[in-house]
PDB file of C-alpha atoms in Angstrom:
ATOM      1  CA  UNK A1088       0.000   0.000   0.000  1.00 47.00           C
ATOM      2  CA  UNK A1089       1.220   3.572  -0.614  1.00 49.00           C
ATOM      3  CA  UNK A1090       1.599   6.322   1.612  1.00 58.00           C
ATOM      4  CA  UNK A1091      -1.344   8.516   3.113  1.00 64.00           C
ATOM      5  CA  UNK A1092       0.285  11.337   1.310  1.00 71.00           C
ATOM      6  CA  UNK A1093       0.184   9.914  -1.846  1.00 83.00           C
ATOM      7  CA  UNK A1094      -2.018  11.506  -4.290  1.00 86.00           C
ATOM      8  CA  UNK A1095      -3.981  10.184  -7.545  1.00 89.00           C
ATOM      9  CA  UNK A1096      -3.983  13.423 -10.575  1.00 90.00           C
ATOM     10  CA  UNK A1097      -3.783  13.739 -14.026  1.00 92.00           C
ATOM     11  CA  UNK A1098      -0.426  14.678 -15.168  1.00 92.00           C
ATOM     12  CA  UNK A1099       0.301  18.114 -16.714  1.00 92.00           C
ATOM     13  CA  UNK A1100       3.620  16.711 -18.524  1.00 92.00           C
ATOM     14  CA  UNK A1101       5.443  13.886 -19.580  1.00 94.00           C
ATOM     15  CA  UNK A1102       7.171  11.939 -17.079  1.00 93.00           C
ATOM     16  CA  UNK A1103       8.349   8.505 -16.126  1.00 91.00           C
ATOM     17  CA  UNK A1104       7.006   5.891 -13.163  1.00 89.00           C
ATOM     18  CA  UNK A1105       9.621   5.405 -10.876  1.00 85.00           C
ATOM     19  CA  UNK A1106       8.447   1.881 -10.625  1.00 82.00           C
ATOM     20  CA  UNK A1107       8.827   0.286 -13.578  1.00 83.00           C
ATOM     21  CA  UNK A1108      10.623   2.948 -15.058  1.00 85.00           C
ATOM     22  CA  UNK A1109       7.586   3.126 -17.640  1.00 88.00           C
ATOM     23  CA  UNK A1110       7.138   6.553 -19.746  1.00 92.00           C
ATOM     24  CA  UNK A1111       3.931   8.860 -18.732  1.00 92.00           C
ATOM     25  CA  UNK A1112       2.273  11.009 -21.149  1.00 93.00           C
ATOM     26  CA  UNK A1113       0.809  14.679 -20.252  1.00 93.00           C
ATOM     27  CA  UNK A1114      -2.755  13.685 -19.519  1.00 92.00           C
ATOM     28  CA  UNK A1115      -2.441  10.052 -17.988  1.00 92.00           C
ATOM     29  CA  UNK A1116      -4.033   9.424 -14.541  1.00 91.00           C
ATOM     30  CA  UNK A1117      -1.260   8.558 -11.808  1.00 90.00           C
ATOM     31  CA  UNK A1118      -0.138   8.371  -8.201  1.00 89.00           C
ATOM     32  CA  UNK A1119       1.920  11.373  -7.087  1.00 89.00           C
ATOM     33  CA  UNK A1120       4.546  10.503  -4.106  1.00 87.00           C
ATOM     34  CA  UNK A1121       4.962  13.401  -1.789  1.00 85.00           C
ATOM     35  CA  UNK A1122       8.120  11.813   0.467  1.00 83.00           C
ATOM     36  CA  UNK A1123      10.025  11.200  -2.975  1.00 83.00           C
ATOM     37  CA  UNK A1124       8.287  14.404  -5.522  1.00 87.00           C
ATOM     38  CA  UNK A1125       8.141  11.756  -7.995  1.00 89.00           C
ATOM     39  CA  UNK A1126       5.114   9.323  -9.298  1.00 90.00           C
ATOM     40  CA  UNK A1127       4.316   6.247 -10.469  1.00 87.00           C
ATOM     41  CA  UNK A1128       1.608   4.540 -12.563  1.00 88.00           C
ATOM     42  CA  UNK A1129      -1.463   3.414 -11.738  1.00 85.00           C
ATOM     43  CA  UNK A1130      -0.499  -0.536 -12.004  1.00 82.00           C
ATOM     44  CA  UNK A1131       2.402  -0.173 -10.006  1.00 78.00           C
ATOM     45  CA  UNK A1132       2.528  -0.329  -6.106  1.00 65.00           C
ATOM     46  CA  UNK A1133       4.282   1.407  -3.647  1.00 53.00           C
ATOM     47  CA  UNK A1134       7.208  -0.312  -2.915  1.00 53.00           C
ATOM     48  CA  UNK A1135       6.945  -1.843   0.319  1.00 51.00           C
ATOM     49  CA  UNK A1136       9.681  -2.954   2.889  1.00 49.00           C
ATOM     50  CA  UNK A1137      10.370  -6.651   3.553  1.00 60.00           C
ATOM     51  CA  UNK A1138      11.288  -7.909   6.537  1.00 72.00           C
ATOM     52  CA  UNK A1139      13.633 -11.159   6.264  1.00 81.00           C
ATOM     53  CA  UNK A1140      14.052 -13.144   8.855  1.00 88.00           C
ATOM     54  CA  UNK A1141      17.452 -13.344   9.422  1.00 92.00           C
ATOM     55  CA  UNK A1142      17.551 -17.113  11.633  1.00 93.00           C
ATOM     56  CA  UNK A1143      19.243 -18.131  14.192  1.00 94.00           C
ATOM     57  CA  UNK A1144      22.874 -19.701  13.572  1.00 95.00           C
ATOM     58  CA  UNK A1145      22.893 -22.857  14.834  1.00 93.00           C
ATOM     59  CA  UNK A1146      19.135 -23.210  15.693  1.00 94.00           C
ATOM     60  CA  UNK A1147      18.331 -26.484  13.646  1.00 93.00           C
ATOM     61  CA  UNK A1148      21.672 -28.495  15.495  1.00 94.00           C
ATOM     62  CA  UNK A1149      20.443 -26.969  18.641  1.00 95.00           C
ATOM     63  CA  UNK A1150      16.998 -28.680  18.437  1.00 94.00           C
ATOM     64  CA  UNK A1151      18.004 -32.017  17.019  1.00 94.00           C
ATOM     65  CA  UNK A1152      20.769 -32.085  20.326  1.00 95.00           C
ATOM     66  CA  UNK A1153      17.467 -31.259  22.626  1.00 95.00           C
ATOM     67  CA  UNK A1154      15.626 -34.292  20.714  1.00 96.00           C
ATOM     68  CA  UNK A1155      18.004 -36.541  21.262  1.00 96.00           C
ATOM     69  CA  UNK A1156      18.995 -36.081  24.805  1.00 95.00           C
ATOM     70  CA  UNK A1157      15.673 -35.708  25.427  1.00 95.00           C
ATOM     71  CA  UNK A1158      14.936 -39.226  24.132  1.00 95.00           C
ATOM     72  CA  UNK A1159      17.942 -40.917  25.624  1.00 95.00           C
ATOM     73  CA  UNK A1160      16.590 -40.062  28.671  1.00 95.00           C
ATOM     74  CA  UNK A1161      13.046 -40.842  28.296  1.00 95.00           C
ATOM     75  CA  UNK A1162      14.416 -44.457  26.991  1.00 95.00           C
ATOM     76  CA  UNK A1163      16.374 -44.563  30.389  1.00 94.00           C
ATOM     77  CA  UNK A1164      13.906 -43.395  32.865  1.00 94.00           C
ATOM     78  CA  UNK A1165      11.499 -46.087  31.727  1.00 95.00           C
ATOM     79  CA  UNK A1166      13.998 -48.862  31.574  1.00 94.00           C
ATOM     80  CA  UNK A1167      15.268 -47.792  34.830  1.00 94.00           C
ATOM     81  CA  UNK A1168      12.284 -46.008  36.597  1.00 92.00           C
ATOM     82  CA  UNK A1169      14.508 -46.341  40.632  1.00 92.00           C
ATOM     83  CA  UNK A1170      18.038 -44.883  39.133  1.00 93.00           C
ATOM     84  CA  UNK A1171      17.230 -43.850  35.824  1.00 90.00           C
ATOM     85  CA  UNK A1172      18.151 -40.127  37.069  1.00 92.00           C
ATOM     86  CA  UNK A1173      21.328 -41.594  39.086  1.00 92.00           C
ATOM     87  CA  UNK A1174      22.288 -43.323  35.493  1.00 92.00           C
ATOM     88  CA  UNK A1175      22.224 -40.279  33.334  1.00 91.00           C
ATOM     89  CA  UNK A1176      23.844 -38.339  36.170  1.00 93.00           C
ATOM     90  CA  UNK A1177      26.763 -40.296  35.891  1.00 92.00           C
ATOM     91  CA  UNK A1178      27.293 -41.425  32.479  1.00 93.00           C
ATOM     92  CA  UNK A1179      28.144 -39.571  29.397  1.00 92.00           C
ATOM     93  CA  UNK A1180      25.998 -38.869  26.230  1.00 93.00           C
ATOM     94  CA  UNK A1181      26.668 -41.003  23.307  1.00 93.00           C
ATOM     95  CA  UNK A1182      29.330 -39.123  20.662  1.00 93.00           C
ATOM     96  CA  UNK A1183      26.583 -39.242  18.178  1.00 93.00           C
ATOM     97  CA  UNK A1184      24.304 -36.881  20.683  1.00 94.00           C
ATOM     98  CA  UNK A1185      27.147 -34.374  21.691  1.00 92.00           C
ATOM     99  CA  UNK A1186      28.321 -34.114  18.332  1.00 91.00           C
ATOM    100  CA  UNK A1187      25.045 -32.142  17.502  1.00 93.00           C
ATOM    101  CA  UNK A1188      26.107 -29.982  20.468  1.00 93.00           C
ATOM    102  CA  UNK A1189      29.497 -29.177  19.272  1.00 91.00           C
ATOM    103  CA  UNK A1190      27.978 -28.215  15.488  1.00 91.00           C
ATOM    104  CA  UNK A1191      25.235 -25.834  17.583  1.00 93.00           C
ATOM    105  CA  UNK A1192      28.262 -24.107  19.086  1.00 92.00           C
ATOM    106  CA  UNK A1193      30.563 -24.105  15.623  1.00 91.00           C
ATOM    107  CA  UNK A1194      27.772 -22.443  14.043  1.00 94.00           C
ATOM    108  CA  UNK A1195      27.191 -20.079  16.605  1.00 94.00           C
ATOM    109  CA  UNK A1196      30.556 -18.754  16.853  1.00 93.00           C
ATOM    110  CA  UNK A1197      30.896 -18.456  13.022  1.00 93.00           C
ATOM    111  CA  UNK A1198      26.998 -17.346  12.649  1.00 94.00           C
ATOM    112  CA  UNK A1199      28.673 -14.390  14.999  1.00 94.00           C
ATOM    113  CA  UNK A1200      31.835 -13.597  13.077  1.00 94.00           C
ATOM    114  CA  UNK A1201      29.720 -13.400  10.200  1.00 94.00           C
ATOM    115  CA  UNK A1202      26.930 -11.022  11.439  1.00 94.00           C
ATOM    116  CA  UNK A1203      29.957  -8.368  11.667  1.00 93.00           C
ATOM    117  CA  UNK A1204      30.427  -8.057   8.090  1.00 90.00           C
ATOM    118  CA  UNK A1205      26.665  -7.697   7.434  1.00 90.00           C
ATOM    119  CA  UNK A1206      25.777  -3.898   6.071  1.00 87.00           C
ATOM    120  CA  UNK A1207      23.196  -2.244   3.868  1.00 79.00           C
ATOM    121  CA  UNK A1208      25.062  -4.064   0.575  1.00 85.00           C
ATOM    122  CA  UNK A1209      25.945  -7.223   2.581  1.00 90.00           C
ATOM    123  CA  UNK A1210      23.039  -9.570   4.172  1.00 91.00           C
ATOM    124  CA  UNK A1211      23.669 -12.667   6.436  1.00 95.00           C
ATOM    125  CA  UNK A1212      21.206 -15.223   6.833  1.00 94.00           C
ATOM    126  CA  UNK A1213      21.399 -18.735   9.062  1.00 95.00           C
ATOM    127  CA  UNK A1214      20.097 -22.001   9.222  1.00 94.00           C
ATOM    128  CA  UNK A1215      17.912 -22.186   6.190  1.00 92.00           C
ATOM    129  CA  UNK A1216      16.235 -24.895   5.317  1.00 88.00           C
ATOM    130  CA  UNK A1217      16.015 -26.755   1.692  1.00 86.00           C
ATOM    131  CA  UNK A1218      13.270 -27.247   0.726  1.00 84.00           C
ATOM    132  CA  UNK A1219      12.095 -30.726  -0.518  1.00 85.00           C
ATOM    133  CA  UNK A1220      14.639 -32.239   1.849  1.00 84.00           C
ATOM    134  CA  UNK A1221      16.209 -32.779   5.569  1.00 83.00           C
ATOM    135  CA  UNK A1222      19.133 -30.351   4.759  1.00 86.00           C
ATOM    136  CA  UNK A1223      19.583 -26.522   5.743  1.00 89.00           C
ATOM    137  CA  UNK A1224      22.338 -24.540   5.045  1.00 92.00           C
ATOM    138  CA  UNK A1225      24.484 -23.155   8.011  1.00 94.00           C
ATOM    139  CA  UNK A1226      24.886 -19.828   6.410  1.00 94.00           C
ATOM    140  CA  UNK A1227      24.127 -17.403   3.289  1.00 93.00           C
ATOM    141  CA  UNK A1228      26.225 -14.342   2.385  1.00 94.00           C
ATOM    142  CA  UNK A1229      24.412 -12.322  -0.102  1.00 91.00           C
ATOM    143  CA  UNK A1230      26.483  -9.492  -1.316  1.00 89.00           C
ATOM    144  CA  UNK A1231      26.585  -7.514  -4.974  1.00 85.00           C
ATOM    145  CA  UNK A1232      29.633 -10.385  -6.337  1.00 86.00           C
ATOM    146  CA  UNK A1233      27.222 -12.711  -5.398  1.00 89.00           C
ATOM    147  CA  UNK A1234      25.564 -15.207  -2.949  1.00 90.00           C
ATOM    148  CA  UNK A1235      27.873 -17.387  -0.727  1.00 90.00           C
ATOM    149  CA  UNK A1236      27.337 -20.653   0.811  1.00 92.00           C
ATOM    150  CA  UNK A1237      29.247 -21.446   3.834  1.00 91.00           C
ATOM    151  CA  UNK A1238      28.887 -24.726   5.585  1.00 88.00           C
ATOM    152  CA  UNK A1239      30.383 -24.785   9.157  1.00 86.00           C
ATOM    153  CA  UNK A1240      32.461 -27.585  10.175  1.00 78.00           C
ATOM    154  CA  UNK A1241      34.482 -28.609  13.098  1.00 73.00           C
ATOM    155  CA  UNK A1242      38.164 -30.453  11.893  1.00 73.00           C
ATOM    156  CA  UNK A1243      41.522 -30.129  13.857  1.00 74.00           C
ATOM    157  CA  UNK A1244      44.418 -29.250  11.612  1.00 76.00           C
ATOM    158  CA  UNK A1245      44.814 -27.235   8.393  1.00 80.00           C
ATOM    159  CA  UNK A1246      43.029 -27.694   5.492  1.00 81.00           C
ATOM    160  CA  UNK A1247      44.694 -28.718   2.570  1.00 84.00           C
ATOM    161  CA  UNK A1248      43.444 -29.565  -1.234  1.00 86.00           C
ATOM    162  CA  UNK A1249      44.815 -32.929  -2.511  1.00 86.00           C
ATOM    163  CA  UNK A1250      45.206 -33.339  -6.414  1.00 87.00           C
ATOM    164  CA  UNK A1251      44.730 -37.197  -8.039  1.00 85.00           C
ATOM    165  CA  UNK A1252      44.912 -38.493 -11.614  1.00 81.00           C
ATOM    166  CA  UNK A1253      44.904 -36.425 -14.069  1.00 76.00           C
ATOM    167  CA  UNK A1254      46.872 -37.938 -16.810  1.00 78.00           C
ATOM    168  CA  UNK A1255      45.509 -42.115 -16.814  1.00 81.00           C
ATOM    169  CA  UNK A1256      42.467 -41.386 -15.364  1.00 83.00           C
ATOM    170  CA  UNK A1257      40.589 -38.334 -13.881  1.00 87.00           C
ATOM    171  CA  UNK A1258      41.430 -35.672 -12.252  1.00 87.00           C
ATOM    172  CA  UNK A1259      39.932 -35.807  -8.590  1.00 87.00           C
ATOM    173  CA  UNK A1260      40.278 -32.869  -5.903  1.00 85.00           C
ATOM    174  CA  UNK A1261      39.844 -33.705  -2.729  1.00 85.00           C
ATOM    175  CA  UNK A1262      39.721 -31.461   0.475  1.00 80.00           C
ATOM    176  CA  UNK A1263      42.273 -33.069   3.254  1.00 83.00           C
ATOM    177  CA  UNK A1264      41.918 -31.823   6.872  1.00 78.00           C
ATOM    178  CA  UNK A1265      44.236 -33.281   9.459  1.00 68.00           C
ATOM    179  CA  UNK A1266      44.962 -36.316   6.784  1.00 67.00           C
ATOM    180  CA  UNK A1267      41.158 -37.204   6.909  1.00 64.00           C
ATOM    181  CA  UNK A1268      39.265 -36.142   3.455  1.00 63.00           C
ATOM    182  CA  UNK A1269      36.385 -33.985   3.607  1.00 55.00           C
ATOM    183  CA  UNK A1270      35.215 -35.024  -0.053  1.00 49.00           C
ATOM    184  CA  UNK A1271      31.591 -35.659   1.029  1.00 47.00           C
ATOM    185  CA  UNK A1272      31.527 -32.656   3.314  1.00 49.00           C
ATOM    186  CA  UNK A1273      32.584 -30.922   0.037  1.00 48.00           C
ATOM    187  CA  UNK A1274      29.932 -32.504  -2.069  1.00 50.00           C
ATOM    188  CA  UNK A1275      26.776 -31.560  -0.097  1.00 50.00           C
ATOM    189  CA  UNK A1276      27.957 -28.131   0.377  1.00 51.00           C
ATOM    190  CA  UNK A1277      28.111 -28.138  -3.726  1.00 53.00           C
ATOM    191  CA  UNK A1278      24.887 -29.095  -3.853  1.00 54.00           C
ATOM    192  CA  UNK A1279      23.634 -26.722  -1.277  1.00 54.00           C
ATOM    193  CA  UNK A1280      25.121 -23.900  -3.460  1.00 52.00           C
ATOM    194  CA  UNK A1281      23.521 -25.279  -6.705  1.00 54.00           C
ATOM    195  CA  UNK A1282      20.165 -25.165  -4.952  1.00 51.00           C
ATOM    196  CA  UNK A1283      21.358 -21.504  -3.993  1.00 51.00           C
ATOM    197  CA  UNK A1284      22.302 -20.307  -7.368  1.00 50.00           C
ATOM    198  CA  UNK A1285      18.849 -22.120  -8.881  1.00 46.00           C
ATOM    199  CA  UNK A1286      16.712 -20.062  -6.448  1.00 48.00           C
ATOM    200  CA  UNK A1287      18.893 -17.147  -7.138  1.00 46.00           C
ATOM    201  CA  UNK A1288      18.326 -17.227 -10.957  1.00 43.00           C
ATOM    202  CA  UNK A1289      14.659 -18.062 -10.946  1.00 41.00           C
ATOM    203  CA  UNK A1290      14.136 -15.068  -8.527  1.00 43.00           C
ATOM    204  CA  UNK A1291      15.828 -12.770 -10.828  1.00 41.00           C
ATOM    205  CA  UNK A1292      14.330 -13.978 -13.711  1.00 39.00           C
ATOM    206  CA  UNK A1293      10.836 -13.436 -12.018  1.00 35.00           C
ATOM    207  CA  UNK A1294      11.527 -10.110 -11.382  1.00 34.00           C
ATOM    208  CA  UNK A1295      12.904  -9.237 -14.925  1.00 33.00           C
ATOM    209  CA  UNK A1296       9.752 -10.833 -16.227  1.00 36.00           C
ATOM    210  CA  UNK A1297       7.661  -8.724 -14.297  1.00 34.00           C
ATOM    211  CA  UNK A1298       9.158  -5.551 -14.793  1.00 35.00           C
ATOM    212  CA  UNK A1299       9.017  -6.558 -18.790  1.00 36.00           C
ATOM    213  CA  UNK A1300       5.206  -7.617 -18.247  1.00 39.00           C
ATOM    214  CA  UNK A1301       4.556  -3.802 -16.438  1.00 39.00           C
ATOM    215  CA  UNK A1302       6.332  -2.007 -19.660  1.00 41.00           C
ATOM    216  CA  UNK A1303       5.124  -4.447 -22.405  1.00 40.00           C
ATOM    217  CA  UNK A1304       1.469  -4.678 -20.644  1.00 44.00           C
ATOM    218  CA  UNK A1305       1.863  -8.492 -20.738  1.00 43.00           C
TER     219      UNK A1305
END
């Protein structure tokens, strides 16, 4: 919706929506924008502001940890309903439980580092989901050179890219940290970026079609 201030006349020159962009002849009926002294036609709507929600690094990790614990020791109470509480008092949660944990954390930190570059050119969003699957992606960097995935993991040494065949048979690059390859790691953050850039390019081609619809009147 447009401003209260906005005002519907008939023009007394040419001019140009500041919409669209599309040319108004003296005579044509359009909306006159007091905040910006310009107008725009008729078909066209006031801009209006849209609120993303940024997310909340780490969020998704966060909840699967809660769901897990929180079964483990539902599972251990009922087994054990005397010293259920004495037996997850004392022992440890499984690796597979903690390491959910660990990524909440990972992400967290980074999620942070990464909210200090954001600006009016640079947005940061976390933990968004794919749709048509279980995966989300830890972060997005949009910025005017493009859109950035970055998938948060936890490794202990220095990363390293390892080069094989190439002249028998094909060439293979394979991320290396601490001697242990982080090929698949690799792969689904690939993918996670192809699903990025898809969305990316539809979007924009939606809004170039729509802008050509408002001047063509298609």
């Amino acid at each position: 919706m447009g401003d209260e201030s906005d005002k519907i006349l008939r023009l007394r020159r040419d001019d140009r929506c500041r919409v669209c962009a599309a040319p108004l002849a003296a005579g044509v009926t359009a909306t006159y924008e007091r905040a910006s002294r310009s107008v725009r036609c008729l078909t066209c709507r006031a801009e209006e502001a849209v609120v993303v929600d940024p997310g909340t690094a780490g969020a998704s990790a966060r909840r699967e940890h809660a769901r897990r614990r929180d079964r483990r020791e539902q599972r251990v109470r009922e087994k054990h309903p005397r010293i259920g509480g004495f037996l997850l008092a004392v022992t440890d949660e499984p690796a597979s439980t903690r390491a959910w944990a660990t990524g909440a954390t990972g992400e967290e930190r980074l999620g942070a580092r990464l909210d200090g570059v954001a600006s009016e050119t640079v947005r940061v969003l976390h933990d968004r989901r794919v749709p048509g699957s279980r995966a989300n992606i830890d972060h997005l960097v949009i910025a005017p050179g493009g859109v950035w995935v970055v998938d948060a993991k936890r490794y202990a040494g220095r990363p390293a890219l390892r080069v094989e065949g190439g002249l028998l048979r094909p060439r293979v690059e394979k991320l290396v940290v601490g001697g242990a390859t982080g090929r698949s790691s690799s792969t689904a953050c690939s993918d996670r970026s192809r699903w990025s850039s898809a969305c990316w390019a539809t979007r924009r081609r939606s809004v170039v079609r729509s802008a050509s619809s408002r001047r063509t009147g298609r």
